[in-house]
CSV table of C-alpha atoms in Angstrom, one decimal:
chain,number,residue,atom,x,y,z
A,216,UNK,CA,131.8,50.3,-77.9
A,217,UNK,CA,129.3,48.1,-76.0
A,218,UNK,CA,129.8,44.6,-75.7
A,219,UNK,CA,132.2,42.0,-78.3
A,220,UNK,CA,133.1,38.4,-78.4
A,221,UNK,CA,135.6,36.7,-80.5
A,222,UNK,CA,135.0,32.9,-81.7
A,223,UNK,CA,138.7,32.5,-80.1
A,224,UNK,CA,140.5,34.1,-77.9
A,225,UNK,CA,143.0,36.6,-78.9
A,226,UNK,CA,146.5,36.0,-78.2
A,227,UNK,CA,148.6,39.3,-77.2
A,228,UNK,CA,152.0,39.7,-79.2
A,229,UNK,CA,153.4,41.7,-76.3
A,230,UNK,CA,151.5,42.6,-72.8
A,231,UNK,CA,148.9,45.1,-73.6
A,232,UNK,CA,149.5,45.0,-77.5
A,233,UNK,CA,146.6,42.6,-79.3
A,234,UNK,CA,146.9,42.5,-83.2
A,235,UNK,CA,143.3,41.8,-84.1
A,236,UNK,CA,144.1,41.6,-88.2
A,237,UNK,CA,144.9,38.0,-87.2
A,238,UNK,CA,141.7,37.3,-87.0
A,239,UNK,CA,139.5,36.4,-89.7
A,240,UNK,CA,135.9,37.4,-89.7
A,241,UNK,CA,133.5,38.8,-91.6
A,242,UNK,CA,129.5,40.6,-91.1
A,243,UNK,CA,126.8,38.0,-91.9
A,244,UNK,CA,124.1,40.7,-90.4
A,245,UNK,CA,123.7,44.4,-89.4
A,246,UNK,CA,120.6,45.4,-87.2
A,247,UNK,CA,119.6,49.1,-86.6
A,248,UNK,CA,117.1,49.1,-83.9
A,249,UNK,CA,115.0,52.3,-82.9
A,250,UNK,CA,113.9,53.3,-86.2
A,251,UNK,CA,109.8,54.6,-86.1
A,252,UNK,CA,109.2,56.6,-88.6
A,253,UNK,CA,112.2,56.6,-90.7
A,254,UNK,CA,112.5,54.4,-94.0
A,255,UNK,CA,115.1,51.2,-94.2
A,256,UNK,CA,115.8,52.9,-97.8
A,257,UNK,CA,117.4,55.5,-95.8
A,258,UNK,CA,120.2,53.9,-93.6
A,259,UNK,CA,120.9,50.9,-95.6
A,260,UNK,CA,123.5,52.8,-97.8
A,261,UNK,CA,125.6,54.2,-94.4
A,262,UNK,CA,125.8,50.7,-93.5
A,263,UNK,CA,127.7,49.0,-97.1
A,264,UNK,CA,131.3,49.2,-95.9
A,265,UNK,CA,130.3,47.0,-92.7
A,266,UNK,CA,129.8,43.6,-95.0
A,267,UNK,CA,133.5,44.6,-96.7
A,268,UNK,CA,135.3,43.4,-93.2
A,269,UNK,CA,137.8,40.5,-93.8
A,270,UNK,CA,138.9,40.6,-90.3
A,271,UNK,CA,138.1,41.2,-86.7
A,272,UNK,CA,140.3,44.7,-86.9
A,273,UNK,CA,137.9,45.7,-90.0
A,274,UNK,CA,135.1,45.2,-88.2
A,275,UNK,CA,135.8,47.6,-85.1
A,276,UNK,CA,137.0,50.3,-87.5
A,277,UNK,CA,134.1,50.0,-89.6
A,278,UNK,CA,131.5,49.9,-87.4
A,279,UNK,CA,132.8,53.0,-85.3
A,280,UNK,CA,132.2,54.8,-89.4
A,281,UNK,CA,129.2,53.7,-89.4
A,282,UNK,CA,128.1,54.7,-86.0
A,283,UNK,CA,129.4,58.6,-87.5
A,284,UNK,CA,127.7,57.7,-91.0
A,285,UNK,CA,124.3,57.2,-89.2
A,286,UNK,CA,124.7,60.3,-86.5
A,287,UNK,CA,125.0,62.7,-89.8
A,288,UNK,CA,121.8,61.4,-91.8
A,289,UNK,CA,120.6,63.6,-89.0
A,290,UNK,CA,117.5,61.0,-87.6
A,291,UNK,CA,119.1,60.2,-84.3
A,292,UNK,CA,119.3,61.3,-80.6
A,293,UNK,CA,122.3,58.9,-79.7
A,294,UNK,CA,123.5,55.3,-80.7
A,295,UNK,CA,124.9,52.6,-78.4
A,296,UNK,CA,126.8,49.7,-80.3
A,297,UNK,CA,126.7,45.7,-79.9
A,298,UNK,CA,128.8,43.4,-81.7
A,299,UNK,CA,128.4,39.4,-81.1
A,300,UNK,CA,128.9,36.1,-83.0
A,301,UNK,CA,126.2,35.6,-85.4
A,302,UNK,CA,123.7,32.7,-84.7
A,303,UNK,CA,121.0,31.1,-86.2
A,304,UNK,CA,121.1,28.4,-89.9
A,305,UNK,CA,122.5,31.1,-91.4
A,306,UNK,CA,125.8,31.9,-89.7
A,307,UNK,CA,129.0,31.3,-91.4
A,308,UNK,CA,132.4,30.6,-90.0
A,309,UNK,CA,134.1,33.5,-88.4
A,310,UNK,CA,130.6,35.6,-88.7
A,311,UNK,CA,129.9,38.6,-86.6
A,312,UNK,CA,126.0,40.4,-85.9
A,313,UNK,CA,126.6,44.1,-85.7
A,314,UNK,CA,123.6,46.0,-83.9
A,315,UNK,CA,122.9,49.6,-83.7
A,316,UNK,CA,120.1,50.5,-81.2
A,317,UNK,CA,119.3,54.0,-81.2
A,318,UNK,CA,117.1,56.9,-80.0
A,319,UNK,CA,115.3,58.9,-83.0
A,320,UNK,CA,115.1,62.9,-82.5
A,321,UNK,CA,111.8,64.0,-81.1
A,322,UNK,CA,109.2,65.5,-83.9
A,323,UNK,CA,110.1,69.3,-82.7
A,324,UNK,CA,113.8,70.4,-80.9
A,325,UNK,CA,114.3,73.9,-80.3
A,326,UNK,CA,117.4,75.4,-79.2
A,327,UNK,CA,119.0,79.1,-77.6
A,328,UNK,CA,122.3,80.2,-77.8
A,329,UNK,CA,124.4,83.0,-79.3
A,330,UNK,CA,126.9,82.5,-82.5
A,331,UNK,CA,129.4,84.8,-83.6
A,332,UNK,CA,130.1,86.3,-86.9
A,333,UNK,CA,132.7,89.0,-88.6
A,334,UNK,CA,132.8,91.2,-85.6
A,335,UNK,CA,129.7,90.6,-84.5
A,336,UNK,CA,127.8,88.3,-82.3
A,337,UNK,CA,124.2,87.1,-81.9
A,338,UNK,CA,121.7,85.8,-80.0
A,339,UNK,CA,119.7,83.2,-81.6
A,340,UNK,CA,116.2,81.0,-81.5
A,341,UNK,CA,115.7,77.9,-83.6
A,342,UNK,CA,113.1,75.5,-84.1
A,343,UNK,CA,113.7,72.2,-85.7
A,344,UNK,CA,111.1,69.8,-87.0
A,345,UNK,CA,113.6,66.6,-88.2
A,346,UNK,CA,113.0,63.7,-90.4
A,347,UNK,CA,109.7,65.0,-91.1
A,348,UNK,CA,109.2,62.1,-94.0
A,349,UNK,CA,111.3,59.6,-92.7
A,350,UNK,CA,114.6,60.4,-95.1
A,351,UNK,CA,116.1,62.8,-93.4
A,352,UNK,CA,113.9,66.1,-94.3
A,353,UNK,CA,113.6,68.8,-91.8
A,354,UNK,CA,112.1,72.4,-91.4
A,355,UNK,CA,113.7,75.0,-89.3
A,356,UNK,CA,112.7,78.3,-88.2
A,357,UNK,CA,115.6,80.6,-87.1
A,358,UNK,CA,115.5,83.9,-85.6
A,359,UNK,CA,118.7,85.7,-84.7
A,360,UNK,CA,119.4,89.5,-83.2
A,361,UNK,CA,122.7,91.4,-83.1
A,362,UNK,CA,123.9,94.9,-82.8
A,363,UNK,CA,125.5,94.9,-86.2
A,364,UNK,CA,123.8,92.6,-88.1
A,365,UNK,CA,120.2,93.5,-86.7
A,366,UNK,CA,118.2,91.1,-87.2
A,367,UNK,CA,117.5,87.7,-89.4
A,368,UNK,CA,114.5,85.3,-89.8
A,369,UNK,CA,115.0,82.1,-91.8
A,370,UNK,CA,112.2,79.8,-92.8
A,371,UNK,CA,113.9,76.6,-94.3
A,372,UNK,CA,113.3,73.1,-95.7
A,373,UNK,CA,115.9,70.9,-96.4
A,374,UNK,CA,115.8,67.8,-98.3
A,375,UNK,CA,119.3,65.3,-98.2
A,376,UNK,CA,120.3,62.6,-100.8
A,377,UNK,CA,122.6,60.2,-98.5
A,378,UNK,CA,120.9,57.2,-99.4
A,379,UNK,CA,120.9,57.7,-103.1
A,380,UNK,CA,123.6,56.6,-105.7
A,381,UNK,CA,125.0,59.9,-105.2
A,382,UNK,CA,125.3,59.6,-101.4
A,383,UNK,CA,129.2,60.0,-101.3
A,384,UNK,CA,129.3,63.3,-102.4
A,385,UNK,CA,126.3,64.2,-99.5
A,386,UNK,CA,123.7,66.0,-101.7
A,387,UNK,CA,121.0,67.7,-100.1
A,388,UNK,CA,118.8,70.5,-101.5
A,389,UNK,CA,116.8,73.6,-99.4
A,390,UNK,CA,114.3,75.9,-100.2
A,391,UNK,CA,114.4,79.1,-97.5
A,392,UNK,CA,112.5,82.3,-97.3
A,393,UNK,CA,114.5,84.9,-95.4
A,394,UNK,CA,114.4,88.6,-94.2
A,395,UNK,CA,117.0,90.0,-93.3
A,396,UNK,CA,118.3,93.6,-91.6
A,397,UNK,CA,121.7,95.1,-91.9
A,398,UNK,CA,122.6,98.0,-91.0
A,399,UNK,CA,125.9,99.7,-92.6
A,400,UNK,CA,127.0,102.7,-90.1
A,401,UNK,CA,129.7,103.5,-91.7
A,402,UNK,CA,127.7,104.3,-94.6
A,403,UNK,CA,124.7,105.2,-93.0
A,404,UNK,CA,122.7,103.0,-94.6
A,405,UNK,CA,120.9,100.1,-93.9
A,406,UNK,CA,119.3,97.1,-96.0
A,407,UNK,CA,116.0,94.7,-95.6
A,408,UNK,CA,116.2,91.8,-97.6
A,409,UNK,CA,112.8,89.8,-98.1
A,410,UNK,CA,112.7,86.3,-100.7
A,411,UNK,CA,113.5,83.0,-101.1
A,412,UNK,CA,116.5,81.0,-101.6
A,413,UNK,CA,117.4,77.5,-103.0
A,414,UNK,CA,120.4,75.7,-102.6
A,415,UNK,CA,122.2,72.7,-103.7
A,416,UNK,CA,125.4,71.5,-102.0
A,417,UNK,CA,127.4,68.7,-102.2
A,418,UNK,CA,130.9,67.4,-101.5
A,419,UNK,CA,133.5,66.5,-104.0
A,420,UNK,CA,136.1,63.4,-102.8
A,421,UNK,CA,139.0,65.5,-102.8
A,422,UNK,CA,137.4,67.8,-100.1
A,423,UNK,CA,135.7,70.8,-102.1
A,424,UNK,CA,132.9,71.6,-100.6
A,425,UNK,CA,130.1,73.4,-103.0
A,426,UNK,CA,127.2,75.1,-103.0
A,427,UNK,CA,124.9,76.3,-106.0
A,428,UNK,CA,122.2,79.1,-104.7
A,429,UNK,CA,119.5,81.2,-106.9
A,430,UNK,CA,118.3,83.9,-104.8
A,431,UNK,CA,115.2,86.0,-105.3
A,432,UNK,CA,113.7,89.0,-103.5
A,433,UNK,CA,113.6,92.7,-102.7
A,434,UNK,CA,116.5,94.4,-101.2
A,435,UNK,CA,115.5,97.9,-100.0
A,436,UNK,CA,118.2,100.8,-99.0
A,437,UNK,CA,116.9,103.1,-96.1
A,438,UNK,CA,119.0,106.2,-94.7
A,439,UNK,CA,119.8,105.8,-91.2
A,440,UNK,CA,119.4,109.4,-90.4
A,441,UNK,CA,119.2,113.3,-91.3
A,442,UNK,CA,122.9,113.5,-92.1
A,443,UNK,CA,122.9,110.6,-94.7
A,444,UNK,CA,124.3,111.9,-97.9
A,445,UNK,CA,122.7,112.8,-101.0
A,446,UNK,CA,124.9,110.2,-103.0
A,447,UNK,CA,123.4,107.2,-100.6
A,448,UNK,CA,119.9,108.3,-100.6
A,449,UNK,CA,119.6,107.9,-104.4
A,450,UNK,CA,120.3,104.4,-103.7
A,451,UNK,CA,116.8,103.9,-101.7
A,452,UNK,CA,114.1,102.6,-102.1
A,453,UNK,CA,113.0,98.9,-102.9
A,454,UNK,CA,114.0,97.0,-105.6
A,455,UNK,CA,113.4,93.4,-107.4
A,456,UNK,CA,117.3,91.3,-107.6
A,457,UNK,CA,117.7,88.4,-108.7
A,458,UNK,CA,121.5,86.4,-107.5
A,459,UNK,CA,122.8,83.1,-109.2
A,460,UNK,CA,125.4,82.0,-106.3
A,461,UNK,CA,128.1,79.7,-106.2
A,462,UNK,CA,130.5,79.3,-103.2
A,463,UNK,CA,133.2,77.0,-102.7
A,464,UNK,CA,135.5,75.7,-99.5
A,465,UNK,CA,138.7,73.6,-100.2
A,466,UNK,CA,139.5,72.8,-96.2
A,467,UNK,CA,142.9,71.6,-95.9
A,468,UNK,CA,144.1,73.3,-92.8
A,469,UNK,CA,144.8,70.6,-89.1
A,470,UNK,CA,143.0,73.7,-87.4
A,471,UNK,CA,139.9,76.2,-88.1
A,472,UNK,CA,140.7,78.6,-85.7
A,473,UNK,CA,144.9,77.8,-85.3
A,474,UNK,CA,146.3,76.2,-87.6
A,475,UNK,CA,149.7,75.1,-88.1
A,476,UNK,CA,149.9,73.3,-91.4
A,477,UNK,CA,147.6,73.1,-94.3
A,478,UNK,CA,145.7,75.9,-97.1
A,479,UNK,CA,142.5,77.0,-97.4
A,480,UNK,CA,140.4,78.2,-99.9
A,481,UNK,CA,137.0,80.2,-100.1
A,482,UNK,CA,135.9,81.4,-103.1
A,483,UNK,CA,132.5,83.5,-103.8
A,484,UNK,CA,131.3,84.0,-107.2
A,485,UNK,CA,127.8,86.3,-107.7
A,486,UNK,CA,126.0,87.2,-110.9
A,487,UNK,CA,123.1,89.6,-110.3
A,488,UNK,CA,120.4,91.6,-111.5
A,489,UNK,CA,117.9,93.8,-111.6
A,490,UNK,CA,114.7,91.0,-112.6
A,491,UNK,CA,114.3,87.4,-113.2
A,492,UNK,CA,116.5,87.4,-116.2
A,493,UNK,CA,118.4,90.4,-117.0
A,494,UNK,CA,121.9,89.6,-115.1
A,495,UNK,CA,124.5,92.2,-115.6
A,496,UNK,CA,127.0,92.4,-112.6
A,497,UNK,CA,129.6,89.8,-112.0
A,498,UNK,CA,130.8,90.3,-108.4
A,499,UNK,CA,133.9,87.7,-107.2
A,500,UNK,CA,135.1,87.2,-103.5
A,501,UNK,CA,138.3,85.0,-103.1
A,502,UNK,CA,139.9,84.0,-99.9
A,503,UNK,CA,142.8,82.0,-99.7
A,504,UNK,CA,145.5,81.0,-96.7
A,505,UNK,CA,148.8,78.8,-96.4
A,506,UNK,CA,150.4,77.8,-93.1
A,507,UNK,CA,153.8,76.2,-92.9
A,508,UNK,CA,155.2,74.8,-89.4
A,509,UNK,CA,158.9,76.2,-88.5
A,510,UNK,CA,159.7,74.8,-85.0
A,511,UNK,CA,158.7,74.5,-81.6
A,512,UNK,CA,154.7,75.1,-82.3
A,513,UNK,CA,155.7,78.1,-84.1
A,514,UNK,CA,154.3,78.6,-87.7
A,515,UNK,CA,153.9,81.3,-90.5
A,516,UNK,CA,150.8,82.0,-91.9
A,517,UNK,CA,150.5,83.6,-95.3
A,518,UNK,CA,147.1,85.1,-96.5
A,519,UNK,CA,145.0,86.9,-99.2
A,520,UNK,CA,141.8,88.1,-100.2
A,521,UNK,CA,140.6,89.9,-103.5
A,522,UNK,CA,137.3,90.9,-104.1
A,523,UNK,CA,135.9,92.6,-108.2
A,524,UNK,CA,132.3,93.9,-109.5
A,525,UNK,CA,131.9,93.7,-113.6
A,526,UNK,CA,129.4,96.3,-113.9
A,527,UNK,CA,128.6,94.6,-117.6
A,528,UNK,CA,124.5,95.6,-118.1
A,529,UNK,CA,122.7,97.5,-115.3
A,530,UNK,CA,122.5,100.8,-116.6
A,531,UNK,CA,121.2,102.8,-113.6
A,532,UNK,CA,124.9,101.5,-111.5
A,533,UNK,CA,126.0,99.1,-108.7
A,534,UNK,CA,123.7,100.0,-105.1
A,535,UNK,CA,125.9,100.9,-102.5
A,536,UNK,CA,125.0,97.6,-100.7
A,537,UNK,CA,126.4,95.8,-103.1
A,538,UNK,CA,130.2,97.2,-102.9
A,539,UNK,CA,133.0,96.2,-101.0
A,540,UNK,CA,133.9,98.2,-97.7
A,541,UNK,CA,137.7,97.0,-96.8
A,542,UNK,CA,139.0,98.0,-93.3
A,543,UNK,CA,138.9,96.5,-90.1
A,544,UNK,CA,140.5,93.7,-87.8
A,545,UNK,CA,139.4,90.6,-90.4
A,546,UNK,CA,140.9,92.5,-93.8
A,547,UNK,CA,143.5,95.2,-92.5
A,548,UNK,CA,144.3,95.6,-88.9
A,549,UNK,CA,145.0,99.2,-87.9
A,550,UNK,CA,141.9,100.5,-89.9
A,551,UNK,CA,138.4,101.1,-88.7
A,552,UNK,CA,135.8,98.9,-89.9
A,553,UNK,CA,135.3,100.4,-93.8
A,554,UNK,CA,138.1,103.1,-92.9
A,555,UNK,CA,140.2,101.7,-95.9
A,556,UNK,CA,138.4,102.4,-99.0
A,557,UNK,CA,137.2,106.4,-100.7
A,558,UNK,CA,135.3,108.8,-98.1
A,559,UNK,CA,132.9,110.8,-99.5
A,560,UNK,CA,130.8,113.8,-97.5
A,561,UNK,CA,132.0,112.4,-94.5
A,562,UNK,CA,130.9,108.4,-95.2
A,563,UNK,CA,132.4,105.4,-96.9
A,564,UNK,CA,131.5,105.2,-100.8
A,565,UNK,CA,132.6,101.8,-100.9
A,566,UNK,CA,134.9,100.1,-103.9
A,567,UNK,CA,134.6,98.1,-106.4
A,568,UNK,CA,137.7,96.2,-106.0
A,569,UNK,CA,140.8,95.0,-103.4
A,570,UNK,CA,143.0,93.4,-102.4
A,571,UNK,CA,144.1,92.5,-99.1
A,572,UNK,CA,147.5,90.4,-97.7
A,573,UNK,CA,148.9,89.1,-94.6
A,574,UNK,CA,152.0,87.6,-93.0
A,575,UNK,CA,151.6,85.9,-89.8
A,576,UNK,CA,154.1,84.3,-87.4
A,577,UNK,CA,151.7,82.4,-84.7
A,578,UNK,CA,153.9,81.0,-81.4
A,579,UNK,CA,151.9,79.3,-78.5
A,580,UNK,CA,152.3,81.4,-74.9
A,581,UNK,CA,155.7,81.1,-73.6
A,582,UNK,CA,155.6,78.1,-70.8
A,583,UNK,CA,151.6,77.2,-72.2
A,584,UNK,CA,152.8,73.4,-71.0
A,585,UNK,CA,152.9,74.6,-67.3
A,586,UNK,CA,148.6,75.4,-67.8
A,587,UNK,CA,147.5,72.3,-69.1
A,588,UNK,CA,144.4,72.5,-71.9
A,589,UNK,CA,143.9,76.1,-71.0
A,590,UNK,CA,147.4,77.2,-72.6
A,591,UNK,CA,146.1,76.1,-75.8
A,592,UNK,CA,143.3,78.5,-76.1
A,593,UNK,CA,145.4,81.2,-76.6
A,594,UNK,CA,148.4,82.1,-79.3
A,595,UNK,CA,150.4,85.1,-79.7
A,596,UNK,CA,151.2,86.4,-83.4
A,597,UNK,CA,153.7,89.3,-85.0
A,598,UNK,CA,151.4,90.3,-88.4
A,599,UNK,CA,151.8,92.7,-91.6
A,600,UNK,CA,149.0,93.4,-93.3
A,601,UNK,CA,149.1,95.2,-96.4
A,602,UNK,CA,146.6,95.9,-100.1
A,603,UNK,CA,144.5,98.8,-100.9
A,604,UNK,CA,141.3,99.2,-103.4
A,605,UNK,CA,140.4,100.1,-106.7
A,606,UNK,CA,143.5,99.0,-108.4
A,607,UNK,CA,145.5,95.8,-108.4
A,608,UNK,CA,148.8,97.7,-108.2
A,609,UNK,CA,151.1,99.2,-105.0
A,610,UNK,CA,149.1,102.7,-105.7
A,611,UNK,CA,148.1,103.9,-102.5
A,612,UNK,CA,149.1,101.0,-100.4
A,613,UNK,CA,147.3,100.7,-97.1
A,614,UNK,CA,150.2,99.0,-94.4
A,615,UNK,CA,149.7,98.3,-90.9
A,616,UNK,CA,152.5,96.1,-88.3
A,617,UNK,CA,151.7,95.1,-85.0
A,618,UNK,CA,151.3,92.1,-82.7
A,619,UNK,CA,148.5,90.4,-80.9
A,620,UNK,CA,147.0,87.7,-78.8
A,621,UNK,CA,144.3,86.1,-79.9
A,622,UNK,CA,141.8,83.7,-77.7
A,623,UNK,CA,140.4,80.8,-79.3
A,624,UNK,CA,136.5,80.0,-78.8
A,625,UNK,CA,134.8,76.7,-79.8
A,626,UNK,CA,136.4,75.1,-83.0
A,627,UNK,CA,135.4,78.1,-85.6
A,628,UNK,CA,135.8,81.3,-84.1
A,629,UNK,CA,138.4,83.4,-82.6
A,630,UNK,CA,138.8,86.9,-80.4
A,631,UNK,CA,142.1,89.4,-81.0
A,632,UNK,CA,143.5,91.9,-79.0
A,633,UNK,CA,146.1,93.7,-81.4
A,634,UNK,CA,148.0,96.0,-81.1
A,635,UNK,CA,148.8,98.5,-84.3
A,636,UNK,CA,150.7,100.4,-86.2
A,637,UNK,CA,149.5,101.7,-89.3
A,638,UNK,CA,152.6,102.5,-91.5
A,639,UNK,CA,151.3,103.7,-95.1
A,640,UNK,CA,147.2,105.1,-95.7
A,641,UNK,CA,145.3,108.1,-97.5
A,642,UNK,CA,144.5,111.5,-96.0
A,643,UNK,CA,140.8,110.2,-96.1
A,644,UNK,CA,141.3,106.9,-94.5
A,645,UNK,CA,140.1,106.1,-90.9
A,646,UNK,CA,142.8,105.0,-89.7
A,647,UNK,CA,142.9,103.3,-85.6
A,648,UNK,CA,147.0,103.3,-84.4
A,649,UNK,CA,147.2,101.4,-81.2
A,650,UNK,CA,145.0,98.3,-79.4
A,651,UNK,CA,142.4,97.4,-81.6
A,652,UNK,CA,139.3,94.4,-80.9
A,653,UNK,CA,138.1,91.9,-83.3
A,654,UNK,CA,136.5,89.1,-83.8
A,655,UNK,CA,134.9,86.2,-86.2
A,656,UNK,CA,136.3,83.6,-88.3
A,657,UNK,CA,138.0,84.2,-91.3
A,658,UNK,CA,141.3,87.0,-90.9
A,659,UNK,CA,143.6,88.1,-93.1
């Protein structure tokens, strides 16, 4: 944590144990070194907690928060620390200089790599313009290509409010103009989307995380081929929607991708329409997952997901883009992607409600000690999934039992090799009894 001297030296309770809270001291001046075109305004708030430091202890933790305080205002390359016993007329007894020297991002970053999604992946292209005023503003261009989700470009300013009054709750506002391609097979369908979109996020103490979005664009519906049914195609065609968005993440889980202990909550609320104004459907999305730890690394995982359109004004109905398709390895294993809602002329019509459930038991790979880090990619899981659509009842409950392995990647995403066994599903279902491949970042 670069260099630190104490005005006496400390005295060790025990060999190798040193209690530092015995030592007073406080912060009589913090230096941040490096800064060019960024504004003091901007970096004096993530420093405040440093001058609250009664004692030696306080001052390690605090300046290690700040260094992470500083490295999210999203200005800087890297930071290297220096604490030392303040000098000069103005030094009081048991005072400490805290420095910060640091490297500021370059005017323009760019970056290639590949990201995943709900079974899908995708190989992406960003540029990134930071700080562009000097508080933290930045413009990125993103490009991204996959097989299922075809293709998406972003245009997007960002503006953040962490030096403001309001900087605990990490404000920050965007304004982004997208287009989008997504291609629907089981539908055969597929949708461009061409507008703008601004945001407003922020964080609440107790660890809700929320977003406010008003989208506006056109969304156009275009048959994938000659044996598209009639009943999609009267869906094409452009059309002017308007979205007032709000999503919100409650993360209380110890893992992303395997957690043990802790709930999590995602809920998705959209009311759209046709124009500017007129705002007739009311379309929610709710996600929500407990773990509880039983013994030996083992764990049960309990999980839901319930989706509703209110079709309250629109006249002409709901576009087929807009419904829910349920089915597949994230919603209900031992389905097809879509393969669990109503089939019409050979496609998926799509719902306009479900429900989905799971019950998980997640164990670690039997002797995963005797592999070192590598064991702990991987955990094995005995699953029932269960729900169905268009009713909130048992009615024509979908079932499927089975166990699987699943592969951890990064800290947000995951791979599962399952195997299935559907128990309970409709004549017109797709249903897929055996092994069965997903992947993404939010299961049932």
């Amino acid at each position: 944590m670069g260099s630190g001297k104490s005005k006496e030296p400390p005295v060790s309770g025990r060999k190798g144990d040193v209690d530092f809270t015995r030592y007073k001291a406080r912060v009589d001046c913090v230096k941040i070194q490096g800064l060019g075109r960024t504004h003091d305004d901007y970096v004096q708030r993530a420093t405040r907690d440093l001058f609250k430091a009664t004692n030696f202890q306080d001052v390690i933790v605090e300046t290690t928060n700040v260094k992470d305080n500083l490295m999210q205002l999203g200005i800087f390359k890297n930071l290297k620390i220096h604490i030392d016993v303040s000098k000069g007329p103005q030094a009081t007894k048991n005072g400490y200089e805290v420095s910060f020297e640091g490297v500021e991002l370059s005017r323009l970053t760019g970056s290639i790599g590949t990201e995943l999604g709900q079974n899908d992946g995708a190989a992406t292209a960003e540029l990134t313009s930071p700080n562009i005023f000097g508080r933290g503003e930045r413009l990125s261009l993103n490009y991204s290509y996959s097989y299922v989700r075809s293709s998406v470009l972003n245009l997007r300013l960002t503006k953040p409010y962490y030096h403001t009054v309001l900087g605990d709750y990490a404000p920050e506002t965007s304004i982004g103009i997208f287009k989008h391609s997504s291609p629907a097979p089981a539908s055969k369908f597929r949708t461009d989307e061409t507008g703008v979109l601004l945001d407003f996020s922020f964080t609440l103490p107790f660890g809700l995380s929320n977003s406010l979005q008003y989208e506006i664009g056109m969304k156009e519906i275009f048959a994938m081929d000659k044996l598209t049914p009639f009943f999609v195609r009267e869906n094409c065609g452009p059309k002017l929607a308007g979205i007032i968005r709000y999503i919100g993440v409650f993360e209380g889980r110890d893992s992303n991708v395997f957690p043990t202990n802790g709930v999590f909550v995602k809920t998705t609320q959209e009311l759209m329409g046709s124009s500017l104004s007129q705002f007739g459907v009311m379309k929610s999305d709710v996600h929500c997952e407990l773990n509880v730890p039983l013994f030996a690394g083992i764990s049960l995982q309990m999980c839901g997901r319930v989706g509703m359109i209110l079709n309250d004004k629109l006249k002409e109905g709901i576009p087929i883009n807009q419904l829910f398709f349920p089915g597949g390895p994230q919603s209900l294993r031992g389905f097809e992607v879509a393969g669990a809602c109503p089939y019409r002329e050979g496609v998926a019509a799509g719902c306009q409600s479900y429900w989905t459930s799971g019950l998980h038991i997640w164990s670690p790979l039997p002797f995963s000690s005797y592999f070192g880090g590598f064991g702990n990619l991987f955990r094995t899981h005995l699953f029932y999934n269960f729900g169905t659509c268009n009713t909130f009842t048992t009615d024509k409950l979908r079932s499927t039992a089975g166990v699987g392995l699943a592969f951890r990647i990064g800290q947000k995403a995951r791979i599962e090799f399952n195997y299935c066994q559907p128990l309970s599903f409709e004549p017109s279902d797709r249903v897929k009894k055996g092994f069965q491949f997903g992947i993404g970042y939010e299961f049932i």
